[in-house]
Amino acid sequence: MLLLRRCRRLTAGLSPAQAQRARPAASPAPSWCGVGGGSRSSSGGGGEDGQTSQDPRWRPALAGLLAGTGAVLAYGLHHHKAERSASPMEPASPMEPALPVFSQAEVSKHGSLEAGVWVTFRGGVYDITDFVAMHPGGDKILLAAGGALEPFWALYAVHSQDHVLDILSEYKVGELDPEDQARQRAVEPSDPYSGDPQRHPALRVNSAKPFNAEPPPALLGDSYITPSAIFFKRNHLPVPRVDPASYRLRVEGLPRPLSLSLADLKSRFPKHTVTATLQCAGNRRSEMNAVKQVKGLNWGIAAISNATWSGALLRDVLREGGWGPEAAAAAGGGGARHVQFEGLDADASGTTYGASIPLNKALSEEGDVLLAYQMNGEDLPADHGYPLRVVVPGTVGARNVKWLGTVTVSREESASHWQQNDYKGFSPGTDWDTVDFRSAPAIQELPVQSAITQPADGAVLERDADGGVTVRGYAWSGGGRAVVRVDVSLDGGKTWQVARLREGEGDGEGEEEQGEATPPPPPPPLPGRAWAWKLWEVVAPLPPGEQQVEIVCKAVDDSYNMQPDSVAPIWNLRGVLSNAWHRVRVTVRED
Amino acid sequence: MLLLRRCRRLTAGLSPAQAQRARPAASPAPSWCGVGGGSRSSSGGGGEDGQTSQDPRWRPALAGLLAGTGAVLAYGLHHHKAERSASPMEPASPMEPALPVFSQAEVSKHGSLEAGVWVTFRGGVYDITDFVAMHPGGDKILLAAGGALEPFWALYAVHSQDHVLDILSEYKVGELDPEDQARQRAVEPSDPYSGDPQRHPALRVNSAKPFNAEPPPALLGDSYITPSAIFFKRNHLPVPRVDPASYRLRVEGLPRPLSLSLADLKSRFPKHTVTATLQCAGNRRSEMNAVKQVKGLNWGIAAISNATWSGALLRDVLREGGWGPEAAAAAGGGGARHVQFEGLDADASGTTYGASIPLNKALSEEGDVLLAYQMNGEDLPADHGYPLRVVVPGTVGARNVKWLGTVTVSREESASHWQQNDYKGFSPGTDWDTVDFRSAPAIQELPVQSAITQPADGAVLERDADGGVTVRGYAWSGGGRAVVRVDVSLDGGKTWQVARLREGEGDGEGEEEQGEATPPPPPPPLPGRAWAWKLWEVVAPLPPGEQQVEIVCKAVDDSYNMQPDSVAPIWNLRGVLSNAWHRVRVTVRED
């Protein structure tokens, strides 16, 4: 009942335009069809240089997701139906009548409930229109409409079960044209972006070159650890191809400068793992654009993601080079104050991406700054800095330099454009004629943030007997400050209730039915080291009689910083630091 | 011209009720008259136990204040007049005609421009009504109306000059009744508060027993270092009398427990000095009361002050006891997490004040947590914890335990009422029927804050030719986060301009005339160690044609946290953490 209702809501909330945006802008004809089942794409940045992590193999990353009671019940129900129809899915045999062959273009036309929902899987074409309302995962199934299932099933391990294949087999309507299966993305060798890796079709692309994209909010809010494939991508330049065998990290500005291979980094320093949320300074910029046009990519609410990172502590590497609190003190306090990072990504003139952080963050025992070679337990993907990046927990994404080439301890901040003349906040009264970038500090720690990932803005909800709506979202704060409370309002901010915080992977991932039986959350992280976000959820009554409802959230961190109420007073010319209350307007239909 | 205008503004802004509140509630007849000129009061907590720092001797603490061009000009102008009238002030001689004798009650009736402004000084009575408009310090002179000058002159060292006495002598109208000079505050020995020290008459008293008071905003905003006499007082219990000779600090929960005398603390550990702002969790609570009644003292905007503190680093003392990062690591992370502080102040049942902070704050090289025995270069005053208090920079006042008796390293937070069931923040939707104090963390670091100290709410400003108004205030953030910008609006928040930040004592203390010649500010403190507030100032044009103007300020810290727009959405049942934009409504009169 609840599940059905959620599916219908979703239909209304996801426009055809949104479905269209869910595919990579550069490849209108998806080429995912041959990717599953262990085969490897040779397109994109993978393969040739040993960067296996660039391959879009969509490994299962979310074991247990959607394994709640509701999902089991729904699959169980359907399984009975499948058994009665006695058509378990298997490769088409010569005994069965031949099914028609469809082109990818034909499949792509079936991208909505209105046009029918077709998907492809391992060369087969399936019309799953009738299944959508029964899908235990609700609306997310429509993200695959008109395209391949493989990249989505890879995100949700619950699909790796025989009975799921059984269900799918019922809906088979044809075969995909073998030429389309083999088709690869067109590559122009002269294009500096031709080496960029393949990306997940669910990503919403804000800029193709350089590649900047964010996941759909509903997917983002689904998992405490964001799968690497849909982790937001924020590239300033083409993705560089780095040979891991010859790669060296240079570490300078030290008593003993270092040149470290990947093997050195992995063998000479303890491996340290941190779960940390990264957020782009421009997350939620689109809300500032709605007040007055700003300069920058038009990010929605999903330029933020959470992952587990592993690598050497920068602190350990700097100490290996002879630096440390003692050396810093000996320098009399007037010496080194910053650590600069230079990436291997460069523009046509050879200018590389660069940034810096305060030295005390790098040296602190509690700073947890990583030279990371793994993301979510695997080699860094190409888009996230393979083979090495810096991860500065609690600090704006822009300082977490990818494809890291050089680390330099220095007296001055990085001289790069992105440190000096970008990624800074200004007063709403400051415009491009009056701005003095020297007057504001480079953004490092970010302020408290939260947003609603469900329901979507503009969604149509149906009022049922209990009149409740489930609201979900994320909340995070910079500087290791833990989120301690999220307030949610269903009347535009007049009255508030407190959401339940989901502290980690195992906490509260189930459906509403589990509600009260949830075990207590894990112990909080040490003070000042809460690097990861919290997902949150509240089931709130819809205001009686109202047809237009404004749902609002605001978070509080453990320094009791609050989000500002409105966007206009924090508007700034670069559209950064957009952390006002998040507001979602929905329409309520009576049953 | 500007000075005269400011004086008139002030007259309108300060009501008789406010003037009345400027005196200690317990002593309607001020007893300051005999305090100046080196004589010492034997009442209160001073004298008997050697706590010389408790004496209200109002030492000059603000050298150079008001020494700007404007002040010099005004005094110079008046000096000429004094010379012409040839009546330098000196003790009344038998040669002069006897002046009438006035009672203190009679003097007290002259507390406003309407009733005439009388003050007393060294036994003389002066009618300074005609001088008010010429006073270079502007409106502050009215704080002394009807009472003694001594405590105010002690705050402003500029008065310690012969020509100031010359000016005063012109206005002598009589002598103060010797009985009133000798009168002391009534003391009931059975009153547990009978040992409380004398306080400065300018303080606005929110509660007499225990004593809780704040300075007038105009005085607060005058000086980067708040003079100890008017530093806000926040006592939970009677002020204990502590014999410094027998005093011992107990330090427990360590491999080697310690018992330290004051001499030990001063000789065995390096003296460390920190300038740090303290703020009560309830600062600006009155604004929450205006939304809906909360529980707590009705603080205005001045339950915050800035001082220089000196003492031993708690970190050094804990290490002397055998604790440190190594011992903490050896404890496996599951051991000690907090440092508890117990005061010597107690209620009738013997329950003492107590609080705790996270252990990592205490141990951090960058935490700067002090066991302080000095405030502003002198022994701690009785109201501020004589002989020893803890100063936890960047942390809410409530954890800065005064009259410190015991320090305990422990696995658990302090069990005290104030740690467990008070000083926590809740959602606006939480009331006393539903509150669960275990659900919220004890306040430690405070969020970003700012307020306008000039003009006062309700003030009447006169529009002059250039149509500008000077707005001043303070801004601070917890956790060592530096304030990087203050935005000021003169139209209720629609448009904003950036205020000039005054980084320290020497920066911008002069009058407007010095404006452009101000030297560059000192280098910023190390990241994460900006413990002191910033004062700020902006000269902004009054909106043309408007008679009612809402002036608003909001600050931004270096994590780019902003203040929330409005009070209602952060309202909470204890009225803590009140840091919405500060709004001052003024009336503009056309010239």
mmCIF file of N, CA and C in Angstrom, chain B residues 249-329:
data_model
loop_
_atom_site.group_PDB
_atom_site.id
_atom_site.type_symbol
_atom_site.label_atom_id
_atom_site.label_comp_id
_atom_site.label_asym_id
_atom_site.label_seq_id
_atom_site.Cartn_x
_atom_site.Cartn_y
_atom_site.Cartn_z
ATOM 1 N N LEU B 249 44.863 23.501 44.633
ATOM 2 C CA LEU B 249 44.117 22.922 43.512
ATOM 3 C C LEU B 249 44.399 21.428 43.494
ATOM 4 N N ARG B 250 43.338 20.630 43.544
ATOM 5 C CA ARG B 250 43.516 19.174 43.419
ATOM 6 C C ARG B 250 43.352 18.784 41.959
ATOM 7 N N VAL B 251 44.245 17.952 41.467
ATOM 8 C CA VAL B 251 44.189 17.468 40.079
ATOM 9 C C VAL B 251 44.158 15.948 40.136
ATOM 10 N N GLU B 252 43.062 15.352 39.662
ATOM 11 C CA GLU B 252 42.837 13.923 39.861
ATOM 12 C C GLU B 252 42.570 13.184 38.559
ATOM 13 N N GLY B 253 42.513 11.864 38.651
ATOM 14 C CA GLY B 253 42.291 11.040 37.464
ATOM 15 C C GLY B 253 43.556 10.864 36.637
ATOM 16 N N LEU B 254 44.702 11.093 37.264
ATOM 17 C CA LEU B 254 45.983 11.052 36.563
ATOM 18 C C LEU B 254 46.859 9.944 37.142
ATOM 19 N N PRO B 255 47.874 9.544 36.388
ATOM 20 C CA PRO B 255 48.856 8.623 36.971
ATOM 21 C C PRO B 255 49.438 9.176 38.274
ATOM 22 N N ARG B 256 49.676 10.491 38.321
ATOM 23 C CA ARG B 256 50.215 11.121 39.540
ATOM 24 C C ARG B 256 49.296 12.258 39.949
ATOM 25 N N PRO B 257 48.349 12.021 40.870
ATOM 26 C CA PRO B 257 47.476 13.122 41.319
ATOM 27 C C PRO B 257 48.303 14.252 41.918
ATOM 28 N N LEU B 258 47.791 15.471 41.754
ATOM 29 C CA LEU B 258 48.547 16.643 42.193
ATOM 30 C C LEU B 258 47.739 17.449 43.200
ATOM 31 N N SER B 259 48.445 18.134 44.069
ATOM 32 C CA SER B 259 47.849 19.142 44.945
ATOM 33 C C SER B 259 48.753 20.356 44.827
ATOM 34 N N LEU B 260 48.226 21.416 44.234
ATOM 35 C CA LEU B 260 49.079 22.544 43.856
ATOM 36 C C LEU B 260 48.653 23.816 44.572
ATOM 37 N N SER B 261 49.618 24.477 45.201
ATOM 38 C CA SER B 261 49.352 25.792 45.784
ATOM 39 C C SER B 261 49.414 26.841 44.681
ATOM 40 N N LEU B 262 48.972 28.044 45.008
ATOM 41 C CA LEU B 262 49.093 29.134 44.036
ATOM 42 C C LEU B 262 50.547 29.353 43.644
ATOM 43 N N ALA B 263 51.428 29.240 44.636
ATOM 44 C CA ALA B 263 52.857 29.422 44.334
ATOM 45 C C ALA B 263 53.348 28.340 43.391
ATOM 46 N N ASP B 264 52.860 27.100 43.596
ATOM 47 C CA ASP B 264 53.227 26.018 42.666
ATOM 48 C C ASP B 264 52.797 26.372 41.251
ATOM 49 N N LEU B 265 51.549 26.816 41.117
ATOM 50 C CA LEU B 265 51.021 27.103 39.781
ATOM 51 C C LEU B 265 51.801 28.217 39.098
ATOM 52 N N LYS B 266 52.262 29.165 39.919
ATOM 53 C CA LYS B 266 52.969 30.303 39.331
ATOM 54 C C LYS B 266 54.444 30.000 39.064
ATOM 55 N N SER B 267 55.006 29.058 39.827
ATOM 56 C CA SER B 267 56.450 28.839 39.695
ATOM 57 C C SER B 267 56.801 27.590 38.897
ATOM 58 N N ARG B 268 55.956 26.584 38.939
ATOM 59 C CA ARG B 268 56.345 25.313 38.309
ATOM 60 C C ARG B 268 55.900 25.194 36.863
ATOM 61 N N PHE B 269 55.067 26.146 36.395
ATOM 62 C CA PHE B 269 54.580 26.065 35.016
ATOM 63 C C PHE B 269 54.791 27.412 34.325
ATOM 64 N N PRO B 270 55.105 27.381 33.044
ATOM 65 C CA PRO B 270 55.271 28.659 32.325
ATOM 66 C C PRO B 270 53.983 29.468 32.382
ATOM 67 N N LYS B 271 54.141 30.767 32.526
ATOM 68 C CA LYS B 271 52.976 31.659 32.505
ATOM 69 C C LYS B 271 52.574 31.906 31.063
ATOM 70 N N HIS B 272 51.314 31.665 30.809
ATOM 71 C CA HIS B 272 50.798 31.744 29.452
ATOM 72 C C HIS B 272 49.679 32.779 29.444
ATOM 73 N N THR B 273 49.676 33.648 28.463
ATOM 74 C CA THR B 273 48.668 34.722 28.421
ATOM 75 C C THR B 273 47.848 34.625 27.133
ATOM 76 N N VAL B 274 46.549 34.704 27.288
ATOM 77 C CA VAL B 274 45.629 34.584 26.166
ATOM 78 C C VAL B 274 44.591 35.699 26.266
ATOM 79 N N THR B 275 44.319 36.372 25.175
ATOM 80 C CA THR B 275 43.178 37.285 25.139
ATOM 81 C C THR B 275 41.986 36.506 24.606
ATOM 82 N N ALA B 276 40.965 36.390 25.433
ATOM 83 C CA ALA B 276 39.823 35.543 25.072
ATOM 84 C C ALA B 276 38.521 36.199 25.484
ATOM 85 N N THR B 277 37.553 36.061 24.617
ATOM 86 C CA THR B 277 36.201 36.535 24.886
ATOM 87 C C THR B 277 35.418 35.426 25.581
ATOM 88 N N LEU B 278 34.712 35.785 26.644
ATOM 89 C CA LEU B 278 33.772 34.838 27.257
ATOM 90 C C LEU B 278 32.352 35.325 26.972
ATOM 91 N N GLN B 279 31.479 34.364 26.713
ATOM 92 C CA GLN B 279 30.086 34.710 26.482
ATOM 93 C C GLN B 279 29.208 33.726 27.240
ATOM 94 N N CYS B 280 28.195 34.274 27.902
ATOM 95 C CA CYS B 280 27.196 33.437 28.566
ATOM 96 C C CYS B 280 26.318 32.767 27.507
ATOM 97 N N ALA B 281 25.958 31.521 27.760
ATOM 98 C CA ALA B 281 25.046 30.816 26.838
ATOM 99 C C ALA B 281 23.747 31.591 26.658
ATOM 100 N N GLY B 282 23.374 32.384 27.673
ATOM 101 C CA GLY B 282 22.102 33.112 27.639
ATOM 102 C C GLY B 282 22.202 34.524 27.121
ATOM 103 N N ASN B 283 23.368 34.925 26.622
ATOM 104 C CA ASN B 283 23.482 36.272 26.057
ATOM 105 C C ASN B 283 22.367 36.489 25.019
ATOM 106 N N ARG B 284 21.753 37.630 25.079
ATOM 107 C CA ARG B 284 20.648 38.021 24.170
ATOM 108 C C ARG B 284 19.382 37.188 24.399
ATOM 109 N N ARG B 285 19.256 36.603 25.582
ATOM 110 C CA ARG B 285 18.044 35.818 25.860
ATOM 111 C C ARG B 285 16.782 36.676 25.800
ATOM 112 N N SER B 286 16.909 37.966 26.129
ATOM 113 C CA SER B 286 15.722 38.825 26.139
ATOM 114 C C SER B 286 15.017 38.816 24.782
ATOM 115 N N GLU B 287 15.789 38.621 23.705
ATOM 116 C CA GLU B 287 15.158 38.581 22.384
ATOM 117 C C GLU B 287 14.330 37.304 22.199
ATOM 118 N N MET B 288 14.738 36.235 22.848
ATOM 119 C CA MET B 288 13.900 35.031 22.804
ATOM 120 C C MET B 288 12.653 35.206 23.664
ATOM 121 N N ASN B 289 12.826 35.871 24.804
ATOM 122 C CA ASN B 289 11.656 36.154 25.644
ATOM 123 C C ASN B 289 10.611 36.975 24.896
ATOM 124 N N ALA B 290 11.083 37.818 23.982
ATOM 125 C CA ALA B 290 10.134 38.637 23.228
ATOM 126 C C ALA B 290 9.301 37.784 22.273
ATOM 127 N N VAL B 291 9.815 36.614 21.901
ATOM 128 C CA VAL B 291 9.051 35.703 21.042
ATOM 129 C C VAL B 291 8.083 34.888 21.891
ATOM 130 N N LYS B 292 8.607 34.330 22.968
ATOM 131 C CA LYS B 292 7.804 33.483 23.852
ATOM 132 C C LYS B 292 8.648 33.266 25.101
ATOM 133 N N GLN B 293 8.025 33.285 26.258
ATOM 134 C CA GLN B 293 8.755 33.264 27.520
ATOM 135 C C GLN B 293 9.654 32.031 27.633
ATOM 136 N N VAL B 294 10.900 32.240 28.022
ATOM 137 C CA VAL B 294 11.814 31.136 28.287
ATOM 138 C C VAL B 294 12.226 31.178 29.752
ATOM 139 N N LYS B 295 12.988 30.185 30.149
ATOM 140 C CA LYS B 295 13.440 30.110 31.533
ATOM 141 C C LYS B 295 14.873 30.618 31.606
ATOM 142 N N GLY B 296 15.115 31.608 32.449
ATOM 143 C CA GLY B 296 16.480 32.090 32.588
ATOM 144 C C GLY B 296 16.536 33.591 32.786
ATOM 145 N N LEU B 297 17.721 34.063 33.131
ATOM 146 C CA LEU B 297 17.939 35.491 33.334
ATOM 147 C C LEU B 297 17.735 36.240 32.028
ATOM 148 N N ASN B 298 17.165 37.427 32.149
ATOM 149 C CA ASN B 298 16.767 38.176 30.952
ATOM 150 C C ASN B 298 17.921 39.031 30.406
ATOM 151 N N TRP B 299 18.986 38.351 29.968
ATOM 152 C CA TRP B 299 20.170 39.065 29.475
ATOM 153 C C TRP B 299 19.862 39.899 28.237
ATOM 154 N N GLY B 300 20.501 41.073 28.188
ATOM 155 C CA GLY B 300 20.506 41.865 26.971
ATOM 156 C C GLY B 300 21.619 41.381 26.057
ATOM 157 N N ILE B 301 22.284 42.327 25.374
ATOM 158 C CA ILE B 301 23.310 41.928 24.409
ATOM 159 C C ILE B 301 24.702 41.926 25.007
ATOM 160 N N ALA B 302 24.819 42.148 26.331
ATOM 161 C CA ALA B 302 26.154 42.376 26.885
ATOM 162 C C ALA B 302 26.601 41.302 27.868
ATOM 163 N N ALA B 303 26.039 40.094 27.767
ATOM 164 C CA ALA B 303 26.564 38.985 28.568
ATOM 165 C C ALA B 303 27.739 38.364 27.815
ATOM 166 N N ILE B 304 28.645 39.220 27.428
ATOM 167 C CA ILE B 304 29.844 38.850 26.665
ATOM 168 C C ILE B 304 30.873 39.928 26.947
ATOM 169 N N SER B 305 32.115 39.551 27.106
ATOM 170 C CA SER B 305 33.175 40.518 27.367
ATOM 171 C C SER B 305 34.501 39.890 26.957
ATOM 172 N N ASN B 306 35.506 40.738 26.861
ATOM 173 C CA ASN B 306 36.806 40.293 26.362
ATOM 174 C C ASN B 306 37.899 40.707 27.346
ATOM 175 N N ALA B 307 38.761 39.779 27.718
ATOM 176 C CA ALA B 307 39.820 40.113 28.679
ATOM 177 C C ALA B 307 41.086 39.354 28.320
ATOM 178 N N THR B 308 42.159 39.785 28.960
ATOM 179 C CA THR B 308 43.430 39.076 28.847
ATOM 180 C C THR B 308 43.619 38.244 30.106
ATOM 181 N N TRP B 309 43.876 36.980 29.924
ATOM 182 C CA TRP B 309 43.972 36.020 31.035
ATOM 183 C C TRP B 309 45.371 35.431 31.072
ATOM 184 N N SER B 310 45.887 35.265 32.283
ATOM 185 C CA SER B 310 47.211 34.659 32.421
ATOM 186 C C SER B 310 47.174 33.558 33.461
ATOM 187 N N GLY B 311 47.954 32.523 33.211
ATOM 188 C CA GLY B 311 48.026 31.419 34.160
ATOM 189 C C GLY B 311 48.841 30.291 33.587
ATOM 190 N N ALA B 312 48.694 29.125 34.212
ATOM 191 C CA ALA B 312 49.370 27.927 33.718
ATOM 192 C C ALA B 312 48.483 27.262 32.678
ATOM 193 N N LEU B 313 49.093 26.655 31.675
ATOM 194 C CA LEU B 313 48.300 25.890 30.714
ATOM 195 C C LEU B 313 47.809 24.614 31.391
ATOM 196 N N LEU B 314 46.530 24.348 31.274
ATOM 197 C CA LEU B 314 45.996 23.096 31.826
ATOM 198 C C LEU B 314 46.751 21.903 31.246
ATOM 199 N N ARG B 315 47.103 22.009 29.983
ATOM 200 C CA ARG B 315 47.870 20.961 29.321
ATOM 201 C C ARG B 315 49.178 20.670 30.063
ATOM 202 N N ASP B 316 49.863 21.712 30.466
ATOM 203 C CA ASP B 316 51.125 21.525 31.179
ATOM 204 C C ASP B 316 50.890 20.854 32.528
ATOM 205 N N VAL B 317 49.819 21.260 33.209
ATOM 206 C CA VAL B 317 49.533 20.684 34.527
ATOM 207 C C VAL B 317 49.150 19.208 34.384
ATOM 208 N N LEU B 318 48.332 18.903 33.381
ATOM 209 C CA LEU B 318 47.948 17.498 33.184
ATOM 210 C C LEU B 318 49.169 16.647 32.835
ATOM 211 N N ARG B 319 50.070 17.209 32.063
ATOM 212 C CA ARG B 319 51.276 16.452 31.708
ATOM 213 C C ARG B 319 52.166 16.266 32.927
ATOM 214 N N GLU B 320 52.201 17.260 33.782
ATOM 215 C CA GLU B 320 52.941 17.109 35.046
ATOM 216 C C GLU B 320 52.369 15.945 35.850
ATOM 217 N N GLY B 321 51.087 15.758 35.739
ATOM 218 C CA GLY B 321 50.450 14.638 36.434
ATOM 219 C C GLY B 321 50.576 13.316 35.692
ATOM 220 N N GLY B 322 51.248 13.346 34.558
ATOM 221 C CA GLY B 322 51.512 12.093 33.858
ATOM 222 C C GLY B 322 50.582 11.848 32.683
ATOM 223 N N TRP B 323 49.705 12.799 32.411
ATOM 224 C CA TRP B 323 48.798 12.600 31.284
ATOM 225 C C TRP B 323 49.352 13.284 30.040
ATOM 226 N N GLY B 324 48.866 12.862 28.898
ATOM 227 C CA GLY B 324 49.295 13.458 27.649
ATOM 228 C C GLY B 324 48.795 12.614 26.521
ATOM 229 N N PRO B 325 49.096 13.018 25.294
ATOM 230 C CA PRO B 325 48.604 12.258 24.141
ATOM 231 C C PRO B 325 49.001 10.784 24.214
ATOM 232 N N GLU B 326 50.205 10.509 24.699
ATOM 233 C CA GLU B 326 50.672 9.126 24.743
ATOM 234 C C GLU B 326 49.834 8.315 25.723
ATOM 235 N N ALA B 327 49.626 8.877 26.913
ATOM 236 C CA ALA B 327 48.834 8.158 27.914
ATOM 237 C C ALA B 327 47.409 7.957 27.414
ATOM 238 N N ALA B 328 46.879 8.975 26.729
ATOM 239 C CA ALA B 328 45.516 8.851 26.208
ATOM 240 C C ALA B 328 45.448 7.740 25.175
ATOM 241 N N ALA B 329 46.465 7.665 24.309
ATOM 242 C CA ALA B 329 46.477 6.622 23.286
ATOM 243 C C ALA B 329 46.616 5.256 23.953
#
